[in-house]
Coordinates of C-alpha atoms in Angstrom, one line a residue:
X1 CA -59.9 -2.9 19.6
X2 CA -60.3 -6.3 17.7
X3 CA -59.3 -9.7 18.3
X4 CA -56.5 -11.7 16.7
X5 CA -57.5 -13.1 13.3
X6 CA -55.5 -16.2 12.2
X7 CA -53.4 -15.2 9.4
X8 CA -50.1 -16.3 8.1
X9 CA -47.5 -14.9 5.8
X10 CA -45.2 -18.3 5.8
X11 CA -45.7 -21.2 3.3
X12 CA -44.7 -24.4 4.1
X13 CA -41.3 -23.8 1.9
X14 CA -40.5 -21.1 4.4
X15 CA -40.9 -23.1 7.3
X16 CA -38.7 -25.6 5.9
X17 CA -36.2 -23.1 4.7
X18 CA -36.3 -21.4 8.5
X19 CA -35.5 -25.0 10.4
X20 CA -32.8 -25.8 8.0
X21 CA -31.2 -22.3 8.3
X22 CA -31.5 -21.6 4.9
X23 CA -34.1 -18.9 5.1
X24 CA -32.2 -15.4 4.6
X25 CA -35.2 -12.9 4.2
X26 CA -36.8 -13.7 7.3
X27 CA -37.6 -9.9 7.8
X28 CA -40.1 -10.6 5.2
X29 CA -42.1 -13.2 7.5
X30 CA -41.4 -12.2 11.0
X31 CA -41.9 -9.2 12.9
X32 CA -44.6 -6.7 12.3
X33 CA -46.0 -6.1 8.9
X34 CA -48.7 -3.6 7.9
X35 CA -51.0 -5.7 5.6
X36 CA -54.8 -5.7 4.6
X37 CA -56.8 -8.9 5.6
X38 CA -60.2 -9.4 3.7
X39 CA -60.3 -5.9 3.1
X40 CA -59.1 -4.8 6.6
X41 CA -56.1 -3.0 7.4
X42 CA -53.9 -3.8 10.3
X43 CA -50.9 -5.5 11.5
X44 CA -49.6 -9.2 11.1
X45 CA -47.2 -10.1 14.0
X46 CA -45.0 -13.2 14.0
X47 CA -42.2 -14.2 16.4
X48 CA -40.1 -17.2 16.9
X49 CA -40.5 -18.5 20.8
X50 CA -40.4 -22.2 20.7
X51 CA -40.6 -22.6 24.5
X52 CA -43.2 -20.4 24.9
X53 CA -46.5 -21.5 26.5
X54 CA -48.0 -18.2 25.3
X55 CA -47.4 -15.0 23.1
X56 CA -49.5 -11.8 23.7
X57 CA -48.8 -8.6 21.7
X58 CA -48.9 -5.9 24.2
X59 CA -48.8 -2.1 23.4
X60 CA -50.4 1.3 23.4
X61 CA -53.3 0.1 21.5
X62 CA -54.4 -2.2 24.5
X63 CA -53.0 -0.1 27.3
X64 CA -50.1 -2.8 27.5
X65 CA -52.5 -5.7 28.7
X66 CA -51.1 -9.1 28.4
X67 CA -54.2 -11.2 27.4
X68 CA -56.0 -9.1 24.9
X69 CA -54.1 -10.4 22.0
X70 CA -52.6 -14.1 22.2
X71 CA -50.9 -14.9 19.1
X72 CA -51.4 -18.6 17.8
X73 CA -48.6 -21.0 17.8
X74 CA -48.0 -22.6 14.4
X75 CA -48.9 -26.3 14.1
X76 CA -45.4 -27.2 12.2
X77 CA -43.2 -27.5 15.3
X78 CA -41.2 -24.1 13.8
X79 CA -41.9 -22.7 17.5
X80 CA -43.5 -19.4 15.4
X81 CA -46.4 -17.6 16.9
X82 CA -48.3 -15.5 14.8
X83 CA -51.7 -13.5 14.0
X84 CA -53.3 -10.9 12.3
X85 CA -54.7 -7.6 14.5
X86 CA -56.9 -5.4 12.6
X87 CA -57.0 -1.5 12.9
X88 CA -53.3 -1.0 14.5
X89 CA -51.5 1.4 12.5
X90 CA -48.0 2.8 11.8
X91 CA -46.3 4.2 14.7
X92 CA -48.0 1.9 17.2
X93 CA -45.8 0.9 20.0
X94 CA -45.4 -2.7 21.0
X95 CA -43.8 -6.0 22.7
X96 CA -44.1 -9.4 23.1
X97 CA -45.2 -10.5 26.4
X98 CA -43.9 -14.2 26.4
X99 CA -44.8 -16.7 29.0
X100 CA -42.4 -19.9 29.0
X101 CA -43.2 -23.2 29.8
X102 CA -40.2 -23.6 31.4
X103 CA -41.4 -22.6 35.2
X104 CA -43.8 -20.1 34.0
X105 CA -41.1 -17.6 33.4
X106 CA -42.5 -14.6 31.9
X107 CA -40.8 -12.1 29.7
X108 CA -41.4 -8.8 28.0
X109 CA -39.4 -8.5 24.6
X110 CA -38.8 -5.6 21.9
X111 CA -39.2 -7.6 18.5
X112 CA -36.3 -9.0 17.3
X113 CA -37.1 -7.9 13.6
X114 CA -38.4 -4.4 14.5
X115 CA -37.9 -1.9 11.8
X116 CA -38.0 0.9 14.1
X117 CA -37.5 1.4 18.1
X118 CA -38.5 4.0 20.6
X119 CA -35.9 6.4 21.3
X120 CA -33.5 5.2 24.3
X121 CA -33.8 4.7 27.3
X122 CA -37.5 3.6 26.2
X123 CA -37.6 0.2 24.9
X124 CA -40.7 -0.7 22.9
X125 CA -40.5 -1.6 19.4
X126 CA -42.6 0.4 16.8
X127 CA -44.9 -0.5 13.7
X128 CA -43.2 0.9 10.8
X129 CA -42.4 0.5 6.9
X130 CA -39.6 0.8 4.5
X131 CA -41.4 2.8 2.0
X132 CA -38.9 4.9 0.2
X133 CA -38.3 6.2 -3.3
X134 CA -34.4 5.7 -4.0
X135 CA -32.4 8.1 -6.3
X136 CA -29.0 6.2 -6.2
X137 CA -29.7 4.3 -9.2
X138 CA -26.6 5.3 -11.1
X139 CA -24.5 4.3 -8.0
X140 CA -26.1 1.1 -7.4
X141 CA -25.8 0.0 -11.1
X142 CA -21.9 1.0 -11.2
X143 CA -20.7 0.4 -7.7
X144 CA -18.7 -2.6 -8.6
X145 CA -16.5 0.0 -10.4
X146 CA -15.9 1.6 -6.9
X147 CA -16.0 -1.5 -4.6
X148 CA -13.7 -3.4 -6.3
X149 CA -10.4 -4.9 -5.0
X150 CA -8.6 -3.4 -7.8
X151 CA -10.1 0.2 -7.1
X152 CA -9.1 2.7 -4.7
X153 CA -10.9 2.4 -1.1
X154 CA -10.4 5.0 1.1
X155 CA -12.6 4.9 4.3
X156 CA -13.9 7.4 6.8
X157 CA -14.7 5.9 9.9
X158 CA -17.6 7.8 11.7
X159 CA -19.4 7.7 15.0
X160 CA -22.9 9.5 13.9
X161 CA -23.1 10.7 17.7
X162 CA -20.1 12.6 17.8
X163 CA -18.8 13.4 14.3
X164 CA -20.5 16.8 15.0
X165 CA -23.1 18.3 17.7
X166 CA -25.6 20.8 17.5
X167 CA -26.4 23.7 19.8
X168 CA -26.5 22.5 23.2
X169 CA -24.6 19.3 22.7
X170 CA -27.7 17.8 20.9
X171 CA -27.0 15.0 18.3
X172 CA -27.5 16.1 14.7
X173 CA -30.0 14.2 12.9
X174 CA -29.8 11.7 9.8
X175 CA -31.1 14.7 7.5
X176 CA -28.4 17.4 9.0
X177 CA -25.6 14.8 8.3
X178 CA -27.0 14.0 5.1
X179 CA -25.9 17.9 4.2
X180 CA -23.0 18.3 6.6
X181 CA -21.5 14.8 6.5
X182 CA -21.5 14.2 3.0
X183 CA -20.2 17.5 1.8
X184 CA -17.4 17.1 4.1
X185 CA -16.7 13.3 2.9
X186 CA -16.7 14.5 -0.5
X187 CA -14.5 17.5 0.1
X188 CA -11.9 15.4 1.8
X189 CA -11.9 12.8 -1.0
X190 CA -12.5 9.6 0.9
X191 CA -14.4 7.0 -1.2
X192 CA -15.9 5.3 1.6
X193 CA -17.9 6.3 5.0
X194 CA -18.0 3.3 7.5
X195 CA -20.4 3.9 10.5
X196 CA -19.8 2.5 13.8
X197 CA -23.3 0.3 14.3
X198 CA -26.2 2.4 13.6
X199 CA -28.6 -0.5 14.6
X200 CA -30.5 0.2 17.7
X201 CA -28.7 0.3 20.9
X202 CA -29.5 0.9 24.4
X203 CA -26.3 2.1 26.0
X204 CA -24.2 5.1 24.5
X205 CA -21.1 4.1 26.2
X206 CA -21.1 0.8 24.1
X207 CA -20.6 3.0 20.9
X208 CA -23.2 0.7 19.3
X209 CA -21.6 -2.6 19.6
X210 CA -24.2 -3.9 22.3
X211 CA -27.3 -4.5 19.8
X212 CA -31.0 -4.9 20.8
X213 CA -32.6 -3.7 17.5
X214 CA -30.6 -5.8 14.7
X215 CA -33.1 -4.4 11.9
X216 CA -33.6 -1.0 13.2
X217 CA -31.4 2.1 12.5
X218 CA -31.0 4.0 16.0
X219 CA -33.8 6.5 16.5
X220 CA -31.4 8.8 18.2
X221 CA -31.0 10.7 15.0
X222 CA -34.5 10.1 13.5
X223 CA -36.6 7.8 11.4
X224 CA -35.4 4.8 9.4
X225 CA -36.3 6.7 6.2
X226 CA -34.1 9.6 7.4
X227 CA -31.4 7.0 7.3
X228 CA -32.1 6.0 3.8
X229 CA -32.0 9.6 3.0
X230 CA -28.2 10.0 4.5
X231 CA -27.1 6.7 2.4
X232 CA -28.9 8.1 -0.9
X233 CA -26.9 11.1 -0.5
X234 CA -23.8 9.7 -0.2
X235 CA -24.3 7.5 -3.1
X236 CA -25.4 10.4 -5.2
X237 CA -22.1 11.8 -4.3
X238 CA -20.0 9.0 -5.3
X239 CA -19.4 7.9 -1.7
X240 CA -19.6 4.2 -0.7
X241 CA -21.4 3.2 2.4
X242 CA -20.0 0.4 4.8
X243 CA -22.0 -0.7 8.1
X244 CA -20.3 -2.2 11.1
X245 CA -22.1 -5.3 11.8
X246 CA -22.0 -7.1 15.2
X247 CA -22.8 -10.7 15.0
X248 CA -20.0 -11.6 18.0
X249 CA -22.0 -11.0 20.8
X250 CA -25.3 -8.7 22.4
X251 CA -26.4 -7.5 25.8
X252 CA -28.2 -9.2 28.2
X253 CA -30.6 -6.3 28.6
X254 CA -34.4 -7.2 29.9
X255 CA -35.7 -6.4 26.2
X256 CA -33.4 -7.8 24.2
X257 CA -32.4 -11.2 22.9
X258 CA -31.1 -12.8 25.8
X259 CA -33.1 -15.6 27.4
X260 CA -35.7 -14.3 25.0
X261 CA -38.7 -16.9 25.6
X262 CA -37.3 -18.1 29.1
X263 CA -34.7 -20.4 27.2
X264 CA -31.3 -19.6 25.7
X265 CA -32.9 -19.2 22.4
X266 CA -30.5 -17.1 20.5
X267 CA -27.3 -17.4 22.9
X268 CA -25.5 -20.8 23.2
X269 CA -27.0 -22.5 26.4
X270 CA -23.2 -23.6 27.2
X271 CA -21.8 -20.8 29.0
X272 CA -18.3 -21.3 27.9
X273 CA -19.7 -20.7 24.6
X274 CA -22.5 -18.3 25.0
X275 CA -21.1 -15.6 27.3
X276 CA -18.4 -13.2 26.6
X277 CA -16.2 -12.5 29.6
X278 CA -14.7 -9.3 28.0
X279 CA -17.8 -7.7 27.3
X280 CA -20.2 -9.1 29.9
X281 CA -22.3 -9.8 26.7
X282 CA -23.9 -13.1 25.4
X283 CA -22.7 -14.9 22.4
X284 CA -24.7 -16.1 19.9
X285 CA -25.3 -20.0 19.1
X286 CA -23.8 -20.4 15.7
X287 CA -24.5 -24.1 15.7
X288 CA -28.4 -23.5 15.6
X289 CA -29.8 -23.1 12.2
X290 CA -32.4 -20.6 13.2
X291 CA -29.9 -18.5 14.6
X292 CA -27.7 -18.5 11.6
X293 CA -30.9 -17.9 9.4
X294 CA -31.5 -14.6 11.7
X295 CA -27.9 -13.4 11.3
X296 CA -27.5 -13.8 7.9
X297 CA -30.9 -12.5 7.2
X298 CA -30.0 -9.4 8.9
X299 CA -26.9 -8.9 6.7
X300 CA -29.0 -9.5 3.9
X301 CA -31.4 -6.6 5.1
X302 CA -29.1 -4.2 5.2
X303 CA -27.9 -4.7 2.0
X304 CA -31.3 -4.8 0.3
X305 CA -33.3 -2.4 1.9
X306 CA -30.8 0.2 3.1
X307 CA -28.5 -0.2 -0.2
X308 CA -25.3 -0.7 2.0
X309 CA -22.4 -1.5 -0.1
X310 CA -20.3 -3.3 2.8
X311 CA -20.1 -4.7 6.3
X312 CA -17.3 -4.6 8.3
X313 CA -17.8 -7.5 10.8
X314 CA -17.1 -6.6 14.4
X315 CA -14.5 -8.9 16.7
X316 CA -14.1 -11.7 14.2
X317 CA -11.3 -13.1 16.6
X318 CA -13.5 -13.5 19.6
X319 CA -15.9 -15.6 17.3
X320 CA -13.3 -17.9 15.6
X321 CA -11.4 -19.2 19.0
X322 CA -13.2 -21.1 21.8
X323 CA -10.4 -19.9 24.3
X324 CA -10.7 -16.0 23.2
X325 CA -10.3 -14.0 26.5
X326 CA -10.8 -17.3 28.6
X327 CA -8.4 -19.3 31.1
X328 CA -7.7 -22.8 31.2
X329 CA -10.6 -24.5 32.2
X330 CA -13.3 -22.2 31.1
X331 CA -13.3 -23.4 27.5
X332 CA -13.8 -26.8 25.8
X333 CA -12.1 -28.0 22.6
X334 CA -13.6 -29.0 19.6
X335 CA -14.3 -32.3 18.4
X336 CA -10.8 -32.4 16.9
X337 CA -9.0 -31.3 20.1
X338 CA -8.4 -27.8 18.6
X339 CA -9.4 -24.3 19.8
X340 CA -11.1 -23.1 16.7
X341 CA -15.0 -22.7 16.9
X342 CA -16.2 -24.8 14.2
X343 CA -19.8 -23.6 14.3
X344 CA -18.4 -20.0 13.9
X345 CA -16.3 -21.1 10.9
X346 CA -18.9 -22.8 9.1
X347 CA -21.5 -19.6 9.9
X348 CA -19.0 -17.0 8.5
X349 CA -18.3 -19.0 5.3
X350 CA -21.8 -19.1 4.7
X351 CA -22.7 -15.5 5.7
X352 CA -19.9 -14.4 2.9
X353 CA -21.1 -17.1 0.3
X354 CA -24.5 -15.8 0.7
X355 CA -23.9 -12.3 0.5
X356 CA -21.2 -12.5 -2.4
X357 CA -23.7 -14.4 -4.2
X358 CA -27.0 -12.0 -3.9
X359 CA -25.0 -8.9 -3.9
X360 CA -23.2 -7.1 -6.7
X361 CA -20.1 -4.9 -6.3
X362 CA -19.9 -5.2 -2.1
X363 CA -17.5 -6.1 0.1
X364 CA -17.6 -8.0 3.3
X365 CA -14.7 -6.9 6.0
X366 CA -13.3 -8.7 8.8
X367 CA -11.8 -7.3 12.0
X368 CA -9.8 -9.8 12.6
X369 CA -6.6 -9.5 14.8
X370 CA -4.8 -12.9 14.8
X371 CA -3.2 -15.1 12.4
X372 CA -6.1 -17.4 11.5
X373 CA -5.4 -18.3 8.0
X374 CA -7.2 -17.4 4.6
X375 CA -9.5 -15.0 6.3
X376 CA -10.0 -13.0 2.8
X377 CA -9.7 -15.9 0.7
X378 CA -12.7 -17.5 -1.3
X379 CA -14.4 -20.6 0.6
X380 CA -14.1 -23.0 -2.6
X381 CA -10.1 -22.6 -1.6
X382 CA -10.6 -23.3 2.0
X383 CA -10.9 -19.7 3.3
X384 CA -13.6 -17.8 5.3
X385 CA -14.7 -15.8 2.1
X386 CA -14.4 -12.0 3.2
X387 CA -13.3 -9.2 0.9
X388 CA -10.7 -7.9 3.3
X389 CA -9.3 -8.0 6.6
X390 CA -7.9 -5.4 9.0
X391 CA -4.2 -5.3 9.2
X392 CA -3.7 -4.9 13.0
X393 CA -0.2 -6.2 12.9
X394 CA 0.6 -3.3 10.4
X395 CA -1.2 -0.9 12.4
X396 CA 0.4 -1.9 16.1
X397 CA 4.1 -1.9 14.4
X398 CA 3.6 1.4 12.5
X399 CA 2.5 3.1 15.4
X400 CA 5.0 1.6 17.9
X401 CA 7.9 2.8 15.3
X402 CA 6.2 6.3 15.1
X403 CA 6.1 6.9 18.9
X404 CA 9.7 6.2 19.2
X405 CA 12.0 9.5 19.2
X406 CA 13.7 9.7 15.8
X407 CA 17.1 9.0 17.3
X408 CA 16.1 5.7 18.2
X409 CA 14.2 4.7 14.8
X410 CA 17.4 3.5 13.4
X411 CA 17.1 0.4 15.8
X412 CA 13.9 -0.5 14.8
X413 CA 13.3 -0.4 11.0
X414 CA 12.0 -3.8 11.1
X415 CA 9.0 -2.4 12.6
X416 CA 8.3 -0.9 9.5
X417 CA 9.7 -3.6 6.9
X418 CA 8.1 -6.6 8.7
X419 CA 4.9 -5.8 7.3
X420 CA 5.8 -6.9 4.0
X421 CA 6.7 -10.3 4.6
X422 CA 3.1 -11.2 4.9
X423 CA 1.5 -8.2 3.3
X424 CA 0.0 -10.2 0.7
X425 CA -1.2 -13.2 2.5
X426 CA -4.6 -11.5 2.8
X427 CA -6.4 -8.5 1.1
X428 CA -5.4 -6.1 3.9
X429 CA -7.1 -2.8 5.0
X430 CA -4.9 -0.5 6.7
X431 CA -6.7 0.7 9.9
X432 CA -6.3 3.4 12.0
X433 CA -9.6 3.1 13.7
X434 CA -11.5 4.6 17.0
X435 CA -9.9 1.8 18.9
X436 CA -6.6 3.5 18.8
X437 CA -7.3 6.8 20.2
X438 CA -9.3 5.8 23.3
X439 CA -8.6 4.7 26.8
X440 CA -5.6 6.6 27.2
X441 CA -4.0 5.6 23.9
X442 CA -3.7 9.3 23.2
X443 CA -5.0 10.8 19.6
X444 CA -3.1 9.7 16.5
X445 CA -1.6 13.3 16.4
X446 CA -0.3 13.3 20.2
X447 CA 1.2 9.7 19.7
X448 CA 3.8 11.4 17.7
X449 CA 7.1 12.3 19.1
X450 CA 8.9 15.8 19.4
X451 CA 8.1 19.5 19.4
X452 CA 5.0 20.7 17.6
X453 CA 6.6 21.0 14.4
X454 CA 8.0 17.4 14.5
X455 CA 4.7 16.1 15.7
X456 CA 2.9 17.3 12.5
X457 CA 5.6 16.3 10.4
X458 CA 5.6 12.8 11.8
X459 CA 1.9 12.8 11.1
X460 CA 2.0 13.8 7.8
X461 CA 4.8 11.3 7.2
X462 CA 2.9 8.6 8.7
X463 CA -0.2 9.2 6.6
X464 CA 2.1 9.6 3.6
X465 CA 3.4 5.8 4.4
X466 CA 0.0 4.8 5.1
X467 CA -1.5 5.8 1.5
X468 CA 1.7 4.5 -0.3
X469 CA 2.0 1.1 1.5
X470 CA 0.0 -1.6 -0.2
X471 CA -3.8 -2.2 1.1
X472 CA -6.7 -0.1 1.4
X473 CA -6.9 2.7 4.0
X474 CA -9.2 3.4 7.0
X475 CA -9.1 6.6 9.1
X476 CA -11.3 7.2 12.4
X477 CA -12.7 10.9 12.1
X478 CA -11.1 13.6 13.7
X479 CA -7.8 12.0 12.7
X480 CA -8.1 13.8 9.0
X481 CA -7.3 17.0 10.8
X482 CA -4.8 16.0 13.8
X483 CA -7.5 16.0 16.6
X484 CA -5.4 16.6 19.7
X485 CA -7.6 15.0 22.3
X486 CA -8.6 11.5 22.6
X487 CA -12.1 10.9 21.0
X488 CA -15.1 11.2 23.5
X489 CA -18.3 10.1 22.4
X490 CA -20.2 12.5 24.3
X491 CA -19.2 15.6 22.1
X492 CA -18.3 16.7 19.0
X493 CA -14.9 16.7 17.6
X494 CA -12.9 19.7 18.1
X495 CA -13.5 21.6 14.8
X496 CA -11.9 24.9 16.0
X497 CA -8.6 23.4 15.8
X498 CA -9.2 23.8 11.8
X499 CA -8.4 27.7 12.4
X500 CA -4.7 26.8 13.0
X501 CA -2.3 26.1 10.2
X502 CA -0.9 22.7 11.5
X503 CA -4.5 21.3 11.6
X504 CA -5.7 22.8 8.3
X505 CA -2.7 21.2 6.9
X506 CA -3.5 17.8 7.9
X507 CA -6.7 18.2 6.6
X508 CA -5.2 19.2 3.3
X509 CA -2.6 16.8 3.2
X510 CA -5.2 14.0 3.8
X511 CA -7.5 15.6 1.0
X512 CA -4.5 15.3 -1.5
X513 CA -3.5 11.7 -0.3
X514 CA -6.9 10.7 -1.2
X515 CA -6.8 12.2 -4.7
X516 CA -3.2 11.1 -5.1
X517 CA -4.6 7.2 -4.4
X518 CA -7.6 7.9 -6.6
X519 CA -5.5 9.1 -9.5
X520 CA -2.2 6.9 -9.6
X521 CA -3.3 3.4 -10.7
X522 CA -0.2 1.9 -9.2
X523 CA -1.5 2.6 -5.7
X524 CA -4.7 0.5 -6.0
X525 CA -4.4 -1.8 -9.1
X526 CA -2.3 -4.6 -7.3
X527 CA -2.5 -3.5 -3.8
X528 CA -3.2 -7.0 -2.7
X529 CA -0.6 -8.7 -4.8
X530 CA 2.9 -8.8 -4.6
X531 CA 3.3 -8.0 -8.1
X532 CA 2.2 -4.4 -7.1
X533 CA 5.3 -3.8 -4.8
X534 CA 9.1 -3.8 -5.1
X535 CA 11.7 -2.8 -2.4
X536 CA 14.4 -0.7 -3.6
X537 CA 16.4 -0.5 -0.1
X538 CA 15.0 -1.4 3.1
X539 CA 18.3 -1.7 5.0
X540 CA 19.3 1.9 5.5
X541 CA 18.6 1.7 9.0
X542 CA 21.4 4.0 10.0
X543 CA 19.8 6.8 8.2
X544 CA 16.1 5.3 8.8
X545 CA 15.3 5.4 5.2
X546 CA 13.1 3.4 3.0
X547 CA 12.6 3.5 -0.8
X548 CA 10.2 1.2 -2.8
X549 CA 8.1 1.1 -6.1
X550 CA 4.4 0.5 -6.4
X551 CA 3.3 -0.9 -9.7
X552 CA 0.1 -1.0 -11.6
X553 CA -0.9 -2.5 -14.8
X554 CA 1.0 -0.4 -16.8
X555 CA 4.5 -0.1 -15.9
X556 CA 4.7 3.5 -17.4
X557 CA 2.8 4.5 -14.5
X558 CA 4.9 3.0 -11.5
X559 CA 5.7 5.1 -8.8
X560 CA 9.0 5.5 -6.7
X561 CA 8.3 6.2 -3.1
X562 CA 11.0 7.3 -0.5
X563 CA 10.3 7.9 3.2
X564 CA 12.8 9.7 5.7
X565 CA 11.9 8.7 9.1
X566 CA 14.2 11.3 10.6
X567 CA 14.2 15.2 10.4
X568 CA 17.8 15.1 9.0
X569 CA 17.3 16.4 5.5
X570 CA 19.2 14.1 3.0
X571 CA 20.8 15.8 0.4
X572 CA 22.4 14.0 -2.8
X573 CA 20.9 10.8 -1.7
X574 CA 21.2 8.0 -4.2
X575 CA 18.8 5.3 -4.9
X576 CA 18.9 2.4 -7.5
X577 CA 16.6 2.5 -10.4
X578 CA 15.9 0.0 -12.9
X579 CA 15.6 1.9 -16.1
X580 CA 16.7 5.0 -18.1
X581 CA 14.8 8.3 -18.0
X582 CA 13.6 10.8 -15.4
X583 CA 11.9 11.3 -12.2
X584 CA 9.3 13.9 -11.3
X585 CA 8.3 14.6 -7.9
X586 CA 4.6 14.4 -7.9
X587 CA 3.9 14.6 -4.0
X588 CA 6.0 15.7 -1.0
X589 CA 4.5 15.6 2.9
X590 CA 7.1 18.5 3.6
X591 CA 5.3 21.1 1.1
X592 CA 4.9 24.6 3.1
X593 CA 0.9 24.1 2.2
X594 CA 0.9 21.6 4.7
X595 CA 2.8 22.9 7.2
X596 CA 6.3 21.6 6.3
X597 CA 9.6 23.0 5.5
X598 CA 9.0 23.2 2.1
X599 CA 12.4 21.4 0.9
X600 CA 11.9 18.8 -2.2
X601 CA 13.2 18.3 -5.6
X602 CA 11.8 20.6 -8.5
X603 CA 12.1 19.8 -12.5
X604 CA 13.3 16.8 -13.7
X605 CA 15.5 14.3 -12.0
X606 CA 17.9 12.4 -14.4
X607 CA 18.3 9.1 -14.1
X608 CA 22.2 8.5 -14.3
X609 CA 23.8 5.1 -15.8
X610 CA 25.3 4.4 -12.5
X611 CA 24.5 1.0 -10.8
X612 CA 23.4 1.2 -7.2
X613 CA 21.2 -0.8 -4.9
X614 CA 21.4 -3.8 -7.2
X615 CA 20.5 -1.8 -10.4
X616 CA 21.9 -0.6 -13.3
X617 CA 20.6 3.1 -12.7
X618 CA 20.2 5.5 -10.0
X619 CA 19.3 8.9 -9.2
X620 CA 20.0 11.6 -6.7
X621 CA 17.4 12.8 -4.3
X622 CA 17.0 15.6 -1.7
X623 CA 14.9 14.0 1.0
X624 CA 13.2 16.4 3.1
X625 CA 13.1 15.8 6.9
X626 CA 10.4 13.4 8.2
X627 CA 8.8 13.0 4.8
X628 CA 7.7 10.8 2.0
X629 CA 8.3 11.7 -1.5
X630 CA 6.2 10.5 -4.5
X631 CA 7.8 10.3 -8.2
X632 CA 6.8 9.3 -11.4
X633 CA 8.6 8.5 -14.6
X634 CA 8.9 11.2 -17.0

């Protein structure tokens, strides 16, 4: 095997940008790159290890010997080690063997910029390329018409390892999922898929939220190009792709980013800022320029090379607050005496600015559970710059309400109505995510009270309320057909339940709700502004009934929605209306095809000149049990 040849992909300008934390395509320079130098093919390696005394590339091509292929450190104090090794080919396994100048500590690390990794539990990086011919030109050119804040945005959250399994409980491959999953999402009508982290991770029970290969799709399901096929086919089917992204923390596995070159290179050196007590993991040093460039480059990488349409940023609350999950004395205030992490705030603003400046038709979504202000407001107005934020308060209050027996609901109407006091302070996404169906919380279906009929009626009511409430939607896999058991990442969803009418009815109502959402502009055109919502009556707690109007750009397309949150049928139930004409029931969660009782309103419903609810006109309706009914103006 040939020795290392001096070679560099870096220009002086690249180095200046890297040091300043402004190089957002580091994946084009750092890592392993198949290149040709002076007519000789091989691999150029580059790794950031500023406290290293020596760095060698070890792999299956040199029998993992530590001194055969030593890289050279650049002269410019960047801390980058580099070199070209001839004759290495695609598929070669490698790591970096790093001897630190701090007490001679030796680490053997996977490449932080590896494009492909060995299948866990093996931990080597794999020399690879990103060659692929995409076929999603139509989607990429028009995706702003699908991803805009004034468009329907209904997300199906998926854990690839447990959506469906093959024979003997094996994982399905990316290519198999490109057939089965794409067809299913298209059938059920979701506009987007959100993948729980697909970047390489060592430990299955982490669900992918403890990453070691930030630039590599996990090899559990196939090769990088196979994942591209999955994204490509989703796009060709008109379905957007959101990736869970985890810049909040990373594991301390020996081959990962932790203590990379014998120093606290990626993690903050102060344990009060660099260690997460909940997850026993390390926290990035957001104030270090090169670390910021690594993370933002990673976000750019997935949007550019894998055509992702959005990034859902995990655990933002844990990043924003210095005292998150820490007791008194375990954290240090910022320079102003506050608890906010100023480095994180600066990083998140820059991340969002870079993403929105460089990619059209994408969204960033914050999983942020606190009242931190202006998360989804532009940075030029003082916000963090995200496109959307998860509405965790709505989710908690709504599930708390629905878990109550219906006889008690009249005392807790505020659990439902409170969300509208802050619904338009952010661009909110309504999430029923994986976090709500694990660790003893029960499945969404089994949170519902009552006998079997009432459980499923409540579930249909819950989804009807969700889809008619302002905001975009997210539903975790299995919830769309009323999965009975909690989610178990070690096995497939319980697809056999679809043979039962109640479960198939839930799937059908989700399919129809997605169609309703996409076909009714009043449900999405003004979903983030108070102009798109008006209460008719929120105070009928005695009957546990809510009525409201959803509005779009055209007043003629407005919708009237009424929710009956008990199993009592309300006949001749009057609500106020502000205009003459007629109403037509266009959706009813109690229809027999969904497993309901089939009670509803047929034909045109005449609006009468009879004042009610503070309005000049009114109409009488029949409210089915445990239902949401939707009406358009005739």
